[in-house]
Coordinates of C-alpha atoms in Angstrom, one line a residue:
X1 CA -16.6 23.9 9.0
X2 CA -19.6 24.1 11.4
X3 CA -20.3 20.4 10.9
X4 CA -17.0 19.6 12.7
X5 CA -18.5 21.1 15.8
X6 CA -21.8 19.3 16.4
X7 CA -24.4 21.4 18.3
X8 CA -22.9 24.7 17.1
X9 CA -25.3 26.2 14.6
X10 CA -22.9 28.9 13.5
X11 CA -19.3 29.4 14.3
X12 CA -19.0 32.7 16.1
X13 CA -17.3 35.6 14.3
X14 CA -14.8 35.8 17.2
X15 CA -14.0 32.1 17.0
X16 CA -10.3 32.7 16.7
X17 CA -10.3 35.0 19.8
X18 CA -12.1 32.2 21.7
X19 CA -9.6 29.6 20.7
X20 CA -6.7 31.9 21.6
X21 CA -8.4 32.4 25.0
X22 CA -8.4 28.6 25.5
X23 CA -4.7 28.4 24.8
X24 CA -4.2 30.8 27.7
X25 CA -6.6 29.2 30.1
X26 CA -6.2 25.5 29.2
X27 CA -3.6 23.0 27.9
X28 CA -4.8 23.6 24.3
X29 CA -8.1 23.7 22.5
X30 CA -9.8 20.3 21.9
X31 CA -12.8 19.9 19.6
X32 CA -14.9 19.3 22.7
X33 CA -13.7 22.5 24.4
X34 CA -14.2 24.5 21.2
X35 CA -17.8 23.3 21.0
X36 CA -18.3 24.4 24.6
X37 CA -16.9 27.9 24.2
X38 CA -18.5 28.5 20.8
X39 CA -21.9 27.7 22.4
X40 CA -21.7 30.6 24.8
X41 CA -23.8 33.3 23.3
X42 CA -23.3 36.1 25.7
X43 CA -20.8 38.9 25.0
X44 CA -19.3 38.2 28.4
X45 CA -18.3 34.7 27.2
X46 CA -14.9 34.9 28.9
X47 CA -16.5 35.5 32.3
X48 CA -19.1 32.8 31.7
X49 CA -16.5 30.2 30.7
X50 CA -14.4 31.1 33.8
X51 CA -17.4 30.8 36.1
X52 CA -18.1 27.3 34.6
X53 CA -14.5 26.3 35.3
X54 CA -14.5 27.7 38.8
X55 CA -17.6 25.4 39.4
X56 CA -16.1 22.3 37.8
X57 CA -14.9 20.0 40.6
X58 CA -11.4 18.7 40.9
X59 CA -11.7 15.0 40.3
X60 CA -7.9 14.2 40.2
X61 CA -6.2 12.5 43.1
X62 CA -2.6 12.0 42.1
X63 CA -1.8 9.8 45.1
X64 CA -4.6 7.5 44.1
X65 CA -3.3 7.5 40.6
X66 CA 0.2 6.7 41.7
X67 CA -1.1 3.7 43.7
X68 CA -2.9 2.5 40.6
X69 CA 0.2 3.0 38.5
X70 CA 2.3 1.0 40.9
X71 CA 0.0 -1.9 40.5
X72 CA 0.0 -1.5 36.7
X73 CA 3.7 -1.3 36.2
X74 CA 5.4 -4.7 36.3
X75 CA 9.0 -5.7 35.5
X76 CA 9.4 -6.3 31.8
X77 CA 6.7 -3.9 30.8
X78 CA 7.7 -2.1 27.6
X79 CA 6.1 0.4 25.3
X80 CA 7.8 0.7 21.9
X81 CA 7.8 4.4 21.6
X82 CA 10.0 7.4 22.3
X83 CA 6.9 9.1 23.8
X84 CA 6.7 6.6 26.6
X85 CA 10.4 7.0 27.2
X86 CA 11.3 3.4 27.8
X87 CA 9.5 1.6 30.3
X88 CA 9.3 -0.3 33.4
X89 CA 10.0 1.8 36.5
X90 CA 10.3 0.5 40.0
X91 CA 7.8 1.1 42.7
X92 CA 8.1 4.6 44.1
X93 CA 9.6 6.1 40.9
X94 CA 9.0 9.8 40.5
X95 CA 7.9 9.1 37.0
X96 CA 4.6 7.8 38.3
X97 CA 3.6 11.2 39.5
X98 CA 4.7 12.7 36.2
X99 CA 2.5 10.3 34.3
X100 CA -0.5 11.2 36.5
X101 CA 0.1 14.9 35.8
X102 CA 0.3 14.3 32.0
X103 CA -3.1 12.6 32.2
X104 CA -4.7 15.4 34.2
X105 CA -3.2 18.2 32.0
X106 CA -4.4 16.6 28.8
X107 CA -7.7 15.0 29.7
X108 CA -9.3 16.6 32.8
X109 CA -12.4 18.7 32.5
X110 CA -11.3 21.3 35.0
X111 CA -8.6 22.6 32.6
X112 CA -8.3 26.1 34.2
X113 CA -7.5 24.6 37.6
X114 CA -4.9 22.3 35.9
X115 CA -3.4 25.2 33.9
X116 CA -3.1 27.4 37.0
X117 CA -1.6 24.4 38.9
X118 CA 1.1 24.1 36.3
X119 CA 1.8 27.8 36.6
X120 CA 2.0 27.5 40.4
X121 CA 4.3 24.5 40.0
X122 CA 6.7 26.7 38.0
X123 CA 6.9 29.1 41.0
X124 CA 7.0 26.4 43.7
X125 CA 9.4 24.5 41.5
X126 CA 9.7 21.1 43.2
X127 CA 12.2 18.8 41.6
X128 CA 11.3 15.3 42.8
X129 CA 15.1 14.7 42.6
X130 CA 15.1 11.3 44.3
X131 CA 12.8 8.3 44.2
X132 CA 12.6 7.8 47.9
X133 CA 13.2 9.7 51.2
X134 CA 14.8 7.0 53.3
X135 CA 12.4 4.1 52.9
X136 CA 9.6 6.4 51.8
X137 CA 8.6 6.4 48.1
X138 CA 8.8 10.0 47.0
X139 CA 6.2 9.5 44.3
X140 CA 3.5 9.6 46.9
X141 CA 4.9 12.7 48.6
X142 CA 5.2 14.5 45.3
X143 CA 1.7 13.3 44.4
X144 CA 0.5 14.8 47.7
X145 CA 2.3 18.0 46.8
X146 CA 0.5 18.2 43.5
X147 CA -2.8 17.5 45.2
X148 CA -2.2 20.3 47.7
X149 CA -1.4 22.8 44.9
X150 CA -4.5 21.8 42.9
X151 CA -6.7 21.9 45.9
X152 CA -5.7 25.5 46.5
X153 CA -5.4 26.7 42.9
X154 CA -8.8 28.5 43.2
X155 CA -8.2 29.3 46.9
X156 CA -6.0 31.7 48.6
X157 CA -2.2 32.3 48.1
X158 CA -1.6 32.3 51.8
X159 CA -2.9 28.7 52.0
X160 CA -0.6 27.7 49.2
X161 CA 2.4 29.3 51.0
X162 CA 1.4 27.5 54.2
X163 CA 0.8 24.2 52.4
X164 CA 4.2 24.3 50.7
X165 CA 5.9 25.2 54.0
X166 CA 4.4 22.0 55.6
X167 CA 4.9 19.8 52.5
X168 CA 7.0 16.6 53.1
X169 CA 8.1 16.7 49.4
X170 CA 9.3 20.3 49.6
X171 CA 10.7 19.6 53.1
X172 CA 12.8 16.8 51.6
X173 CA 13.9 18.8 48.6
X174 CA 14.7 22.1 50.4
X175 CA 16.1 20.2 53.5
X176 CA 13.8 21.7 56.2
X177 CA 12.2 18.4 57.1
X178 CA 14.2 17.3 60.1
X179 CA 15.6 20.9 60.6
X180 CA 16.8 21.2 64.2
X181 CA 17.0 24.2 66.5
X182 CA 20.3 25.9 67.3
X183 CA 22.6 24.2 69.9
X184 CA 25.1 26.1 72.1
X185 CA 28.3 25.3 74.0
X186 CA 28.8 26.0 77.7
X187 CA 29.9 29.5 76.8
X188 CA 26.8 30.2 74.8
X189 CA 28.5 30.0 71.4
X190 CA 26.4 28.3 68.7
X191 CA 27.6 24.8 67.7
X192 CA 24.7 24.2 65.4
X193 CA 22.4 26.6 63.5
X194 CA 19.1 25.9 61.7
X195 CA 19.2 25.1 58.0
X196 CA 18.7 28.3 56.1
X197 CA 17.8 26.8 52.7
X198 CA 14.0 27.1 52.8
X199 CA 14.0 30.4 54.6
X200 CA 16.0 31.8 51.7
X201 CA 13.9 30.3 48.9
X202 CA 10.5 31.0 50.4
X203 CA 11.4 34.7 50.2
X204 CA 13.4 34.8 47.0
X205 CA 11.3 32.5 44.8
X206 CA 7.9 31.9 46.4
X207 CA 6.8 35.3 47.7
X208 CA 8.7 38.6 47.6
X209 CA 11.8 38.3 45.4
X210 CA 15.1 40.0 45.8
X211 CA 14.2 43.7 45.4
X212 CA 11.4 45.9 46.5
X213 CA 8.7 46.5 43.9
X214 CA 6.1 49.1 43.1
X215 CA 2.5 47.7 42.7
X216 CA 3.1 47.8 38.9
X217 CA 6.1 45.4 39.2
X218 CA 8.7 48.1 38.6
X219 CA 11.6 48.1 41.0
X220 CA 11.8 50.7 43.8
X221 CA 15.1 52.6 44.0
X222 CA 17.0 54.4 46.7
X223 CA 18.2 58.0 46.5
X224 CA 21.1 56.9 44.3
X225 CA 18.9 55.0 41.9
X226 CA 19.9 51.5 43.2
X227 CA 17.4 48.8 43.7
X228 CA 16.4 48.1 47.3
X229 CA 17.0 44.6 48.7
X230 CA 13.9 43.0 50.3
X231 CA 15.7 41.1 53.0
X232 CA 19.1 40.8 54.8
X233 CA 21.1 37.8 56.0
X234 CA 19.8 38.7 59.5
X235 CA 16.2 38.2 58.2
X236 CA 17.2 34.7 56.9
X237 CA 18.9 33.7 60.2
X238 CA 15.7 34.6 62.1
X239 CA 13.3 33.1 59.6
X240 CA 15.3 29.8 59.5
X241 CA 14.3 29.4 63.2
X242 CA 10.7 29.2 62.1
X243 CA 11.2 26.1 60.0
X244 CA 12.7 24.0 62.8
X245 CA 11.2 21.0 64.5
X246 CA 9.1 19.8 61.4
X247 CA 9.5 16.3 60.2
X248 CA 7.9 13.6 58.1
X249 CA 4.6 12.1 59.3
X250 CA 4.6 8.4 60.4
X251 CA 2.5 5.8 58.7
X252 CA 2.2 3.8 55.5
X253 CA 3.3 6.1 52.6
X254 CA 0.3 5.6 50.4
X255 CA -2.0 6.4 53.3
X256 CA -0.1 9.6 54.5
X257 CA 0.7 10.9 51.0
X258 CA -1.5 14.0 51.6
X259 CA -0.4 14.5 55.2
X260 CA 1.7 17.6 56.1
X261 CA 4.9 17.6 58.1
X262 CA 4.5 17.1 61.8
X263 CA 6.0 19.2 64.6
X264 CA 8.4 18.0 67.2
X265 CA 8.2 20.9 69.7
X266 CA 11.5 19.8 71.4
X267 CA 13.4 20.6 68.2
X268 CA 11.7 23.9 67.5
X269 CA 13.8 27.0 68.1
X270 CA 12.4 28.9 71.1
X271 CA 14.2 32.2 70.3
X272 CA 12.5 35.4 69.2
X273 CA 12.3 35.7 65.4
X274 CA 12.6 39.1 63.7
X275 CA 12.3 39.4 59.9
X276 CA 10.7 41.6 57.3
X277 CA 9.8 44.1 60.0
X278 CA 7.8 41.5 62.0
X279 CA 8.4 40.0 65.4
X280 CA 7.5 36.5 66.7
X281 CA 8.0 36.5 70.5
X282 CA 10.3 33.9 72.1
X283 CA 8.8 30.7 73.3
X284 CA 5.9 30.9 70.9
X285 CA 4.8 27.3 70.1
X286 CA 6.1 26.0 66.7
X287 CA 2.7 25.7 65.0
X288 CA 1.7 29.2 66.0
X289 CA 5.1 30.5 64.9
X290 CA 4.7 29.1 61.4
X291 CA 1.2 30.7 61.0
X292 CA 2.6 34.0 62.2
X293 CA 5.6 33.8 59.9
X294 CA 3.4 33.0 56.9
X295 CA 1.3 36.0 57.7
X296 CA 4.3 38.3 57.8
X297 CA 5.6 37.0 54.5
X298 CA 2.1 37.0 52.8
X299 CA 1.4 40.6 53.8
X300 CA 4.6 42.0 52.4
X301 CA 3.7 44.5 49.7
X302 CA 5.9 42.7 47.2
X303 CA 3.8 39.5 47.1
X304 CA 1.0 41.0 44.9
X305 CA 3.2 42.3 42.0
X306 CA 5.8 39.5 42.3
X307 CA 3.3 36.7 42.0
X308 CA 0.9 38.5 39.6
X309 CA 3.6 39.1 37.0
X310 CA 4.8 35.5 37.0
X311 CA 1.2 34.2 36.7
X312 CA 0.6 36.5 33.7
X313 CA 3.9 35.3 32.2
X314 CA 2.9 31.6 32.6
X315 CA -0.7 32.1 31.2
X316 CA -0.7 35.0 28.8
X317 CA 2.5 36.8 27.7
X318 CA 6.1 37.2 28.6
X319 CA 6.1 41.0 28.7
X320 CA 3.0 42.4 30.4
X321 CA 2.9 46.2 30.7
X322 CA 3.2 47.9 34.2
X323 CA -0.6 48.7 33.9
X324 CA -1.4 45.0 33.4
X325 CA 0.7 43.9 36.4
X326 CA -0.8 46.7 38.5
X327 CA -4.3 45.7 37.6
X328 CA -3.7 42.1 38.6
X329 CA -1.7 43.0 41.7
X330 CA -4.5 45.3 42.9
X331 CA -6.9 42.3 42.7
X332 CA -4.3 40.2 44.6
X333 CA -4.2 42.9 47.3
X334 CA -8.0 43.3 47.5
X335 CA -10.5 41.2 45.6
X336 CA -13.1 43.9 46.0
X337 CA -14.4 42.4 49.3
X338 CA -11.3 43.1 51.3
X339 CA -9.7 39.7 50.8
X340 CA -6.0 39.5 50.0
X341 CA -4.6 36.6 47.9
X342 CA -7.9 35.5 46.4
X343 CA -6.7 33.3 43.5
X344 CA -10.1 33.4 41.7
X345 CA -10.0 37.2 41.5
X346 CA -6.4 37.1 40.3
X347 CA -7.0 34.5 37.6
X348 CA -10.1 36.3 36.3
X349 CA -8.3 39.6 36.1
X350 CA -5.4 38.0 34.2
X351 CA -7.6 36.4 31.6
X352 CA -10.0 39.2 31.1
X353 CA -7.5 42.2 31.1
X354 CA -7.5 44.1 27.7
X355 CA -3.9 43.0 27.0
X356 CA -5.0 39.4 27.1
X357 CA -7.9 40.1 24.8
X358 CA -6.2 42.3 22.3
X359 CA -6.7 40.5 19.0
X360 CA -5.1 43.3 17.0
X361 CA -1.8 42.6 18.7
X362 CA -1.0 39.6 16.5
X363 CA 1.7 38.6 14.0
X364 CA 1.6 41.0 11.0
X365 CA 1.1 44.0 13.3
X366 CA 4.3 45.9 13.2
X367 CA 4.0 46.9 16.9
X368 CA 3.4 43.3 17.9
X369 CA 4.9 42.6 21.3
X370 CA 2.5 40.1 22.8
X371 CA 2.4 36.4 23.3
X372 CA 5.0 34.0 24.6
X373 CA 7.0 31.1 23.4
X374 CA 5.0 28.0 24.0
X375 CA 6.7 25.7 26.5
X376 CA 7.6 22.2 25.1
X377 CA 5.1 20.4 27.3
X378 CA 2.4 22.8 26.2
X379 CA 3.1 22.0 22.6
X380 CA 2.6 18.3 23.3
X381 CA -0.6 18.9 25.3
X382 CA -2.0 21.1 22.6
X383 CA -1.4 18.5 19.9
X384 CA -2.8 15.7 22.2
X385 CA -5.9 17.7 23.0
X386 CA -6.5 18.5 19.3
X387 CA -6.4 14.8 18.7
X388 CA -8.9 14.1 21.4
X389 CA -6.5 12.0 23.4
X390 CA -7.8 10.1 26.4
X391 CA -6.7 7.2 28.6
X392 CA -8.8 4.6 30.5
X393 CA -5.9 4.1 32.9
X394 CA -4.8 6.4 35.8
X395 CA -2.0 7.8 33.7
X396 CA -0.7 8.7 30.3
X397 CA 2.2 6.6 29.1
X398 CA 4.4 9.7 28.6
X399 CA 7.9 9.8 30.0
X400 CA 9.8 12.4 31.8
X401 CA 11.9 13.7 28.8
X402 CA 14.0 16.2 30.7
X403 CA 16.9 16.1 28.3
X404 CA 16.5 18.9 25.8
X405 CA 18.7 17.3 23.2
X406 CA 17.1 13.9 23.3
X407 CA 13.4 14.5 23.5
X408 CA 10.8 17.0 24.5
X409 CA 13.0 18.8 27.0
X410 CA 10.4 19.3 29.6
X411 CA 7.9 17.4 31.8
X412 CA 5.7 18.4 34.8
X413 CA 7.5 18.5 38.1
X414 CA 10.8 17.5 36.5
X415 CA 12.7 20.9 36.5
X416 CA 16.5 20.7 36.8
X417 CA 16.5 22.9 39.9
X418 CA 14.4 25.1 42.3
X419 CA 14.8 27.8 39.7
X420 CA 12.5 25.8 37.4
X421 CA 13.3 25.2 33.7
X422 CA 13.7 28.9 33.0
X423 CA 13.9 32.2 34.9
X424 CA 11.1 34.8 34.6
X425 CA 13.6 37.5 33.7
X426 CA 15.6 35.5 31.1
X427 CA 16.3 37.1 27.7
X428 CA 18.6 35.5 25.1
X429 CA 21.9 37.4 25.1
X430 CA 22.6 39.6 22.1
X431 CA 19.0 39.1 20.8
X432 CA 16.5 41.8 19.6
X433 CA 14.5 40.8 22.6
X434 CA 17.2 41.8 25.1
X435 CA 18.0 44.9 23.0
X436 CA 14.4 46.0 23.6
X437 CA 14.8 45.4 27.3
X438 CA 12.2 42.6 27.2
X439 CA 12.3 39.0 28.3
X440 CA 11.5 35.6 26.8
X441 CA 11.8 33.1 29.7
X442 CA 11.0 30.0 27.7
X443 CA 13.9 30.7 25.3
X444 CA 16.2 29.5 28.2
X445 CA 15.4 25.9 27.2
X446 CA 15.1 26.6 23.5
X447 CA 18.7 26.3 22.2
X448 CA 19.4 25.9 18.5
X449 CA 19.8 22.2 19.0
X450 CA 16.7 21.8 21.2
X451 CA 14.3 23.4 18.6
X452 CA 14.7 20.7 15.9
X453 CA 14.8 18.0 18.7
X454 CA 11.5 19.2 20.0
X455 CA 9.9 19.3 16.5
X456 CA 11.1 15.8 15.8
X457 CA 9.7 14.6 19.1
X458 CA 6.3 16.0 18.3
X459 CA 6.4 14.4 14.9
X460 CA 6.9 11.0 16.5
X461 CA 4.4 11.8 19.3
X462 CA 1.6 12.3 16.8
X463 CA 1.9 8.7 15.7
X464 CA 2.6 7.4 19.2
X465 CA -0.5 9.0 20.7
X466 CA -2.5 7.0 18.2
X467 CA -0.6 3.9 19.1
X468 CA -0.7 4.2 22.9
X469 CA -4.0 5.9 23.7
X470 CA -7.6 6.5 22.7
X471 CA -7.9 9.3 20.2
X472 CA -10.7 11.0 18.4
X473 CA -9.5 11.2 14.8
X474 CA -12.7 10.8 12.9
X475 CA -13.5 14.5 12.6
X476 CA -10.1 15.2 11.1
X477 CA -10.4 12.1 8.8
X478 CA -13.8 13.4 7.6
X479 CA -12.2 16.7 6.6
X480 CA -9.0 15.1 5.0
X481 CA -10.4 14.6 1.5
X482 CA -10.3 18.4 1.2
X483 CA -6.9 19.5 2.4
X484 CA -7.9 23.1 2.7
X485 CA -10.7 22.3 5.1
X486 CA -8.5 20.1 7.2
X487 CA -5.7 22.7 7.4
X488 CA -8.1 25.5 8.2
X489 CA -9.7 23.4 11.0
X490 CA -6.3 22.6 12.6
X491 CA -5.0 26.1 12.2
X492 CA -8.0 27.4 14.0
X493 CA -7.8 24.7 16.8
X494 CA -4.0 24.8 17.3
X495 CA -3.2 28.5 16.7
X496 CA -6.5 30.5 16.8
X497 CA -6.0 31.4 13.1
X498 CA -2.6 32.9 13.8
X499 CA -1.1 31.4 10.6
X500 CA -1.3 33.6 7.5
X501 CA -3.5 32.7 4.6
X502 CA -0.5 32.2 2.3
X503 CA 1.2 29.8 4.8
X504 CA -2.1 27.9 5.2
X505 CA -2.3 27.5 1.5
X506 CA 1.2 26.2 1.3
X507 CA 0.6 23.7 4.0
X508 CA -2.7 22.6 2.3
X509 CA -0.8 22.1 -1.0
X510 CA 1.7 19.8 0.6
X511 CA -1.1 17.9 2.5
X512 CA -3.2 17.7 -0.7
X513 CA -0.3 16.1 -2.6
X514 CA -0.6 13.0 -0.3
X515 CA -2.6 10.9 -2.7
X516 CA -5.6 8.9 -1.7
X517 CA -5.7 5.3 -2.9
X518 CA -9.3 4.0 -2.9
X519 CA -8.0 0.6 -1.8
X520 CA -6.3 2.1 1.3
X521 CA -8.4 5.2 1.8
X522 CA -8.5 5.3 5.6
X523 CA -4.8 5.0 6.0
X524 CA -4.1 7.7 3.3
X525 CA -6.6 10.1 5.0
X526 CA -4.7 9.5 8.3
X527 CA -1.5 10.3 6.5
X528 CA -2.9 13.6 5.4
X529 CA -4.1 14.2 9.0
X530 CA -0.6 13.5 10.4
X531 CA 1.0 15.5 7.7
X532 CA -1.2 18.6 8.5
X533 CA -0.6 18.2 12.3
X534 CA 3.2 17.9 11.8
X535 CA 3.5 20.9 9.5
X536 CA 1.4 23.1 11.7
X537 CA 3.2 21.9 14.9
X538 CA 6.5 23.1 13.3
X539 CA 5.1 26.5 12.2
X540 CA 6.5 29.5 14.2
X541 CA 3.0 30.7 14.9
X542 CA 2.2 27.5 16.7
X543 CA 5.5 27.5 18.6
X544 CA 4.4 31.0 19.9
X545 CA 1.2 31.3 22.0
X546 CA -0.6 34.5 21.0

């Protein structure tokens, strides 16, 4: 099989571990990425690969891509495929940002940054919701939001919190853009209060959660054994005053896509703000108030374990142990140089922790409890990357597909609500998972009807990717005369050899039964390739990321 990976003299003995690592740190193993990681000789290959990714520049500008897409899309444009999801969309459509994200997730070289970006977008779960804000095209503001998250994915979590809190897209979605200070009648009674929406969500979903946590992610309890709430309604009332006076920037939308909200000091609440044990004195200027508020939130002891657990769940496994969470949270709290919130330190600890590396904890092991259900969009990206899919345009012609019973059931930045597609603590009711007290977040969008719908969608997508985009199929076609070699190659690339020898043999038998007519050899070899891809993509050990 080494011939499939040019430049690799010998496939390393731990090749399966390296591929499984790529499935945690990227959107799926491509042949190109396999060649890259197989070529690292050092025992510390994980660290070396991570260092390379930290040094790979971010070349994606979603706002520029959206501008290019708006020029490309014309009335009457149609693509005959379910993958593309119909077609023409008017200027400003939110789908334009989605298509830019699909391209970056599948094709970009800085895969680790993109994978962390997708994880952060599941926490800062912006639903683009509308195509425009007034006369403003929301596609540019949402592209600017994605740019801000990507720019800070290897930065500091405090900067992400601040960026989100000044984002026009989030300001529109969570209604704090245009938020006004309190107004009072002649007797001092309030006639208008600041909008509390963002104050509530920034605490509950973006930073500290509902209940106090130990560093290992376990809940703290009071003397009677009850969980301790992290904030009160009084905290929310005070924090809401922080997010007053901020509004959309002026200017042409494509020019200001990456600009933050701007402050109208006359609409900022001058009152003192007390929340989470911190105090911001009255009459503090609005910009300074926001910085001080972010510091108070960011330094709450819950942020480390709250954020660390969710990032582990998005990248590695649904049920990390308390020791795993504590190890990552410790890096969040102090990167070793006294810096709190260092994303590089957090990401490295997540991907190199022993629980992420444990190759004995795989299917067939009776104590297996690792892994996670692969999200629908991660299934599509893994298949697309295995096929070497690329685009010469600024986008991939992949639609939004949010309806779980009609298509893939998931697309970037298209969640149904601020609570994302699934909750971190979700467990299917009445399941063995819930009986064990464990969780399986992705099962929230994996109903009995959605599973076959998703498999059918991938079946069609394998052909549509060939039809709509540039693909690198020749390595698979070269293997196809020998079905065993083809299936072994794809099992390695798509699952890290997580499919048993007996199942591989069964798949190879089916694929080998596709006859090859010498008069139509290339098409028959492609049929074998598609057949192998489809059978492996439907296998349970592909649907789960180990």
